[in-house]
Short mmCIF file of N, CA and C in Angstrom, two decimals:
data_model
loop_
_atom_site.label_atom_id
_atom_site.label_comp_id
_atom_site.label_asym_id
_atom_site.label_seq_id
_atom_site.Cartn_x
_atom_site.Cartn_y
_atom_site.Cartn_z
N MET A 18 102.68 143.27 42.35
CA MET A 18 101.50 143.74 41.67
C MET A 18 100.79 144.80 42.52
N GLY A 19 100.79 144.58 43.84
CA GLY A 19 100.16 145.55 44.72
C GLY A 19 100.87 146.90 44.68
N THR A 20 102.19 146.86 44.52
CA THR A 20 102.96 148.10 44.44
C THR A 20 102.61 148.87 43.17
N VAL A 21 102.41 148.14 42.09
CA VAL A 21 102.04 148.79 40.82
C VAL A 21 100.66 149.45 40.95
N VAL A 22 99.72 148.75 41.58
CA VAL A 22 98.38 149.31 41.76
C VAL A 22 98.44 150.56 42.64
N LEU A 23 99.18 150.50 43.73
CA LEU A 23 99.29 151.68 44.60
C LEU A 23 99.98 152.83 43.88
N GLY A 24 101.00 152.54 43.11
CA GLY A 24 101.69 153.59 42.36
C GLY A 24 100.78 154.28 41.36
N MET A 25 99.99 153.47 40.65
CA MET A 25 99.04 154.06 39.68
C MET A 25 97.98 154.89 40.39
N GLU A 26 97.54 154.42 41.55
CA GLU A 26 96.52 155.17 42.29
C GLU A 26 97.08 156.49 42.81
N ILE A 27 98.30 156.47 43.31
CA ILE A 27 98.93 157.72 43.79
C ILE A 27 99.12 158.69 42.63
N ALA A 28 99.54 158.16 41.47
CA ALA A 28 99.71 159.03 40.30
C ALA A 28 98.37 159.64 39.87
N ALA A 29 97.30 158.84 39.93
CA ALA A 29 95.98 159.36 39.54
C ALA A 29 95.51 160.44 40.51
N VAL A 30 95.75 160.24 41.81
CA VAL A 30 95.35 161.26 42.79
C VAL A 30 96.19 162.51 42.61
N ALA A 31 97.49 162.36 42.34
CA ALA A 31 98.34 163.53 42.12
C ALA A 31 97.89 164.31 40.89
N PHE A 32 97.54 163.61 39.82
CA PHE A 32 97.04 164.27 38.61
C PHE A 32 95.72 164.99 38.90
N ALA A 33 94.86 164.36 39.69
CA ALA A 33 93.58 164.97 40.03
C ALA A 33 93.78 166.21 40.90
N VAL A 34 94.74 166.16 41.83
CA VAL A 34 95.04 167.33 42.66
C VAL A 34 95.53 168.47 41.78
N TYR A 35 96.36 168.16 40.81
CA TYR A 35 96.87 169.19 39.89
C TYR A 35 95.72 169.81 39.07
N GLY A 36 94.79 168.96 38.67
CA GLY A 36 93.70 169.46 37.82
C GLY A 36 92.56 170.09 38.58
N PHE A 37 92.21 169.58 39.77
CA PHE A 37 91.02 170.03 40.47
C PHE A 37 91.28 170.70 41.82
N GLY A 38 92.46 170.57 42.36
CA GLY A 38 92.77 171.21 43.64
C GLY A 38 92.89 170.22 44.79
N TRP A 39 93.17 170.78 45.94
CA TRP A 39 93.48 169.95 47.11
C TRP A 39 92.27 169.21 47.66
N LEU A 40 91.04 169.62 47.33
CA LEU A 40 89.85 168.94 47.85
C LEU A 40 89.75 167.48 47.37
N VAL A 41 90.44 167.16 46.29
CA VAL A 41 90.45 165.78 45.79
C VAL A 41 91.09 164.86 46.82
N LEU A 42 91.97 165.40 47.65
CA LEU A 42 92.64 164.59 48.68
C LEU A 42 91.65 164.04 49.71
N LEU A 43 90.50 164.70 49.89
CA LEU A 43 89.51 164.20 50.84
C LEU A 43 88.96 162.84 50.41
N ILE A 44 88.97 162.58 49.14
CA ILE A 44 88.52 161.27 48.63
C ILE A 44 89.72 160.40 48.30
N GLY A 45 90.77 160.99 47.76
CA GLY A 45 91.92 160.23 47.28
C GLY A 45 92.72 159.56 48.37
N VAL A 46 92.98 160.26 49.48
CA VAL A 46 93.79 159.67 50.56
C VAL A 46 93.08 158.47 51.20
N PRO A 47 91.79 158.54 51.54
CA PRO A 47 91.15 157.33 52.09
C PRO A 47 91.15 156.16 51.10
N LEU A 48 91.03 156.45 49.80
CA LEU A 48 91.10 155.38 48.80
C LEU A 48 92.48 154.74 48.78
N ILE A 49 93.51 155.56 48.87
CA ILE A 49 94.88 155.02 48.89
C ILE A 49 95.10 154.17 50.13
N VAL A 50 94.64 154.65 51.28
CA VAL A 50 94.79 153.88 52.52
C VAL A 50 94.01 152.56 52.44
N GLY A 51 92.81 152.61 51.90
CA GLY A 51 92.01 151.39 51.74
C GLY A 51 92.69 150.39 50.82
N THR A 52 93.23 150.87 49.72
CA THR A 52 93.95 149.98 48.80
C THR A 52 95.17 149.39 49.47
N LEU A 53 95.88 150.20 50.24
CA LEU A 53 97.06 149.70 50.97
C LEU A 53 96.67 148.60 51.95
N LEU A 54 95.55 148.78 52.66
CA LEU A 54 95.09 147.75 53.59
C LEU A 54 94.70 146.46 52.86
N ILE A 55 94.05 146.59 51.73
CA ILE A 55 93.66 145.41 50.95
C ILE A 55 94.89 144.66 50.46
N VAL A 56 95.89 145.40 50.00
CA VAL A 56 97.13 144.75 49.53
C VAL A 56 97.83 144.04 50.69
N LEU A 57 97.87 144.66 51.86
CA LEU A 57 98.50 144.03 53.01
C LEU A 57 97.77 142.76 53.44
N VAL A 58 96.44 142.80 53.48
CA VAL A 58 95.66 141.62 53.86
C VAL A 58 95.86 140.50 52.84
N ALA A 59 95.87 140.84 51.57
CA ALA A 59 96.08 139.83 50.53
C ALA A 59 97.47 139.21 50.63
N THR A 60 98.48 140.01 50.94
CA THR A 60 99.84 139.50 51.09
C THR A 60 99.95 138.54 52.26
N VAL A 61 99.37 138.91 53.40
CA VAL A 61 99.43 138.04 54.58
C VAL A 61 98.65 136.75 54.34
N SER A 62 97.48 136.83 53.74
CA SER A 62 96.70 135.62 53.51
C SER A 62 97.38 134.70 52.50
N GLU A 63 98.05 135.26 51.51
CA GLU A 63 98.78 134.44 50.54
C GLU A 63 99.97 133.73 51.22
N ARG A 64 100.64 134.44 52.11
CA ARG A 64 101.76 133.82 52.83
C ARG A 64 101.26 132.67 53.70
N ASN A 65 100.15 132.88 54.39
CA ASN A 65 99.58 131.81 55.22
C ASN A 65 99.11 130.63 54.38
N ARG A 66 98.55 130.91 53.19
CA ARG A 66 98.12 129.83 52.31
C ARG A 66 99.31 128.99 51.84
N ARG A 67 100.41 129.65 51.52
CA ARG A 67 101.62 128.92 51.10
C ARG A 67 102.14 128.05 52.22
N ILE A 68 102.14 128.56 53.44
CA ILE A 68 102.62 127.78 54.59
C ILE A 68 101.74 126.55 54.78
N ARG A 69 100.42 126.73 54.73
CA ARG A 69 99.51 125.57 54.87
C ARG A 69 99.71 124.56 53.75
N GLN A 70 99.94 125.04 52.55
CA GLN A 70 100.15 124.14 51.43
C GLN A 70 101.45 123.36 51.60
N GLU A 71 102.51 124.00 52.06
CA GLU A 71 103.77 123.30 52.29
C GLU A 71 103.62 122.24 53.37
N ARG A 72 102.88 122.56 54.43
CA ARG A 72 102.66 121.57 55.49
C ARG A 72 101.85 120.39 54.98
N ALA A 73 100.85 120.66 54.14
CA ALA A 73 100.05 119.58 53.58
C ALA A 73 100.90 118.70 52.67
N GLU A 74 101.78 119.30 51.89
CA GLU A 74 102.67 118.52 51.02
C GLU A 74 103.62 117.67 51.85
N GLN A 75 104.14 118.21 52.95
CA GLN A 75 105.02 117.44 53.83
C GLN A 75 104.27 116.27 54.45
N ALA A 76 103.04 116.51 54.85
CA ALA A 76 102.24 115.42 55.44
C ALA A 76 101.94 114.35 54.40
N GLU A 77 101.68 114.77 53.16
CA GLU A 77 101.43 113.80 52.09
C GLU A 77 102.68 112.97 51.80
N GLN A 78 103.84 113.59 51.82
CA GLN A 78 105.07 112.85 51.62
C GLN A 78 105.30 111.87 52.76
N ALA A 79 104.99 112.27 53.98
CA ALA A 79 105.14 111.36 55.12
C ALA A 79 104.17 110.18 55.00
N ARG A 80 102.96 110.42 54.50
CA ARG A 80 102.00 109.32 54.32
C ARG A 80 102.47 108.37 53.23
N LYS A 81 103.12 108.89 52.20
CA LYS A 81 103.64 108.03 51.15
C LYS A 81 104.77 107.15 51.69
N LEU A 82 105.58 107.71 52.58
CA LEU A 82 106.68 106.93 53.16
C LEU A 82 106.17 105.89 54.15
N ASP A 83 105.09 106.21 54.86
CA ASP A 83 104.56 105.30 55.87
C ASP A 83 103.03 105.24 55.72
N PRO A 84 102.53 104.47 54.74
CA PRO A 84 101.08 104.49 54.47
C PRO A 84 100.24 103.89 55.59
N GLU A 85 100.81 103.02 56.42
CA GLU A 85 100.03 102.40 57.50
C GLU A 85 99.97 103.27 58.74
N GLY A 86 100.78 104.31 58.79
CA GLY A 86 100.76 105.20 59.94
C GLY A 86 101.38 104.59 61.18
N THR A 87 102.36 103.71 61.00
CA THR A 87 102.97 103.06 62.17
C THR A 87 104.03 103.92 62.83
N VAL A 88 104.59 104.85 62.09
CA VAL A 88 105.63 105.71 62.64
C VAL A 88 105.15 107.14 62.54
N TYR A 89 105.28 107.87 63.61
CA TYR A 89 104.92 109.28 63.59
C TYR A 89 106.20 110.09 63.76
N LEU A 90 106.53 110.82 62.73
CA LEU A 90 107.71 111.68 62.77
C LEU A 90 107.24 113.11 62.91
N GLY A 91 107.28 113.62 64.11
CA GLY A 91 106.84 114.99 64.33
C GLY A 91 107.99 115.95 64.30
N ARG A 92 107.78 117.09 64.86
CA ARG A 92 108.82 118.09 64.89
C ARG A 92 109.79 117.79 66.03
N GLY A 93 111.01 118.19 65.86
CA GLY A 93 112.00 118.08 66.92
C GLY A 93 112.88 116.87 66.76
N LEU A 94 114.02 116.93 67.45
CA LEU A 94 115.01 115.88 67.33
C LEU A 94 114.52 114.57 67.90
N MET A 95 113.93 114.59 69.10
CA MET A 95 113.48 113.35 69.74
C MET A 95 111.97 113.39 69.93
N SER A 96 111.28 113.91 68.97
CA SER A 96 109.85 114.03 69.07
C SER A 96 109.21 112.65 69.17
N GLY A 97 108.37 112.47 70.16
CA GLY A 97 107.70 111.20 70.35
C GLY A 97 108.48 110.23 71.20
N PHE A 98 109.71 110.54 71.53
CA PHE A 98 110.51 109.60 72.33
C PHE A 98 110.02 109.58 73.76
N PHE A 99 109.73 110.75 74.31
CA PHE A 99 109.22 110.84 75.66
C PHE A 99 107.74 111.18 75.60
N GLU A 100 106.92 110.19 75.46
CA GLU A 100 105.48 110.41 75.38
C GLU A 100 104.85 110.18 76.75
N LEU A 101 103.89 111.02 77.07
CA LEU A 101 103.18 110.86 78.33
C LEU A 101 102.09 109.83 78.15
N PRO A 102 101.89 108.97 79.14
CA PRO A 102 100.83 107.97 79.00
C PRO A 102 99.46 108.65 78.95
N GLY A 103 98.60 108.13 78.12
CA GLY A 103 97.25 108.66 78.00
C GLY A 103 97.10 109.73 76.93
N LEU A 104 98.20 110.27 76.43
CA LEU A 104 98.11 111.25 75.36
C LEU A 104 98.24 110.55 74.02
N PRO A 105 97.52 111.01 73.01
CA PRO A 105 97.65 110.36 71.70
C PRO A 105 99.04 110.58 71.12
N ALA A 106 99.52 109.60 70.39
CA ALA A 106 100.86 109.67 69.82
C ALA A 106 100.88 110.47 68.53
N ARG A 107 99.75 110.62 67.87
CA ARG A 107 99.69 111.35 66.62
C ARG A 107 98.67 112.47 66.75
N PRO A 108 98.82 113.54 65.97
CA PRO A 108 97.90 114.66 66.11
C PRO A 108 96.48 114.33 65.67
N ASP A 109 96.28 113.27 64.88
CA ASP A 109 94.93 112.93 64.46
C ASP A 109 94.18 112.11 65.50
N GLY A 110 94.82 111.86 66.66
CA GLY A 110 94.14 111.18 67.76
C GLY A 110 94.31 109.69 67.77
N GLN A 111 94.88 109.10 66.75
CA GLN A 111 95.09 107.65 66.73
C GLN A 111 96.46 107.33 67.29
N GLN A 112 96.54 106.19 67.94
CA GLN A 112 97.85 105.77 68.43
C GLN A 112 98.65 105.19 67.28
N ALA A 113 99.95 105.46 67.26
CA ALA A 113 100.80 104.99 66.17
C ALA A 113 101.00 103.49 66.23
N ALA A 114 101.13 102.94 67.40
CA ALA A 114 101.33 101.50 67.57
C ALA A 114 100.69 101.10 68.89
N PRO A 115 100.28 99.84 69.03
CA PRO A 115 99.70 99.43 70.31
C PRO A 115 100.76 99.51 71.40
N PRO A 116 100.34 99.85 72.63
CA PRO A 116 101.31 99.96 73.71
C PRO A 116 101.94 98.61 74.03
N ILE A 117 103.17 98.65 74.46
CA ILE A 117 103.89 97.43 74.82
C ILE A 117 103.38 96.98 76.19
N PRO A 118 102.93 95.73 76.29
CA PRO A 118 102.44 95.27 77.60
C PRO A 118 103.60 95.14 78.57
N THR A 119 103.34 95.58 79.78
CA THR A 119 104.38 95.47 80.81
C THR A 119 104.00 94.31 81.73
N GLN A 120 105.00 93.56 82.09
CA GLN A 120 104.80 92.43 82.98
C GLN A 120 105.56 92.68 84.27
N PRO A 121 104.99 92.34 85.38
CA PRO A 121 105.70 92.55 86.64
C PRO A 121 106.91 91.61 86.72
N GLY A 122 107.95 92.10 87.37
CA GLY A 122 109.16 91.29 87.55
C GLY A 122 108.96 90.26 88.65
N PRO A 123 109.96 89.43 88.89
CA PRO A 123 109.83 88.43 89.95
C PRO A 123 109.77 89.10 91.32
N PRO A 124 109.12 88.46 92.27
CA PRO A 124 109.05 89.07 93.61
C PRO A 124 110.45 89.10 94.24
N PRO A 125 110.67 90.06 95.12
CA PRO A 125 111.99 90.17 95.75
C PRO A 125 112.26 88.97 96.66
N ALA A 126 113.53 88.67 96.81
CA ALA A 126 113.91 87.57 97.70
C ALA A 126 113.59 87.94 99.13
N PRO A 127 113.19 86.96 99.95
CA PRO A 127 112.74 87.29 101.30
C PRO A 127 113.82 87.90 102.19
N GLY A 128 115.07 87.55 102.01
CA GLY A 128 116.10 88.04 102.95
C GLY A 128 116.75 89.31 102.49
N ARG A 129 116.36 89.87 101.37
CA ARG A 129 117.05 91.05 100.84
C ARG A 129 116.32 92.33 101.25
N ILE A 130 117.10 93.36 101.48
CA ILE A 130 116.55 94.66 101.84
C ILE A 130 116.54 95.52 100.58
N HIS A 131 115.41 96.07 100.30
CA HIS A 131 115.29 96.91 99.10
C HIS A 131 115.12 98.34 99.52
N HIS A 132 115.83 99.21 98.84
CA HIS A 132 115.77 100.64 99.15
C HIS A 132 114.90 101.34 98.19
#
């Protein structure tokens, strides 16, 4: 659609140049450049909107599969497998599951040497 608008604008400026002379270009060229910038900004913003919408749909599908939020499937093959302690497990700041309590092992035998 933006190409059609730019084409019609260029045709109108060309017709005006034919009818009134080259001075029309002083107004026509900045208008064409402005329209080109508007079309480019609209195209980029529409692309970004589509990307955000796709991500929201993916997140909604993930919530439908796991409504309690017990599993966090992020990006990457082993995403979440190697988590650093103290960092949240999910991007919304909530932990996906309570941490597993660690218990100390038995004390070493008195006669054994440990390296």
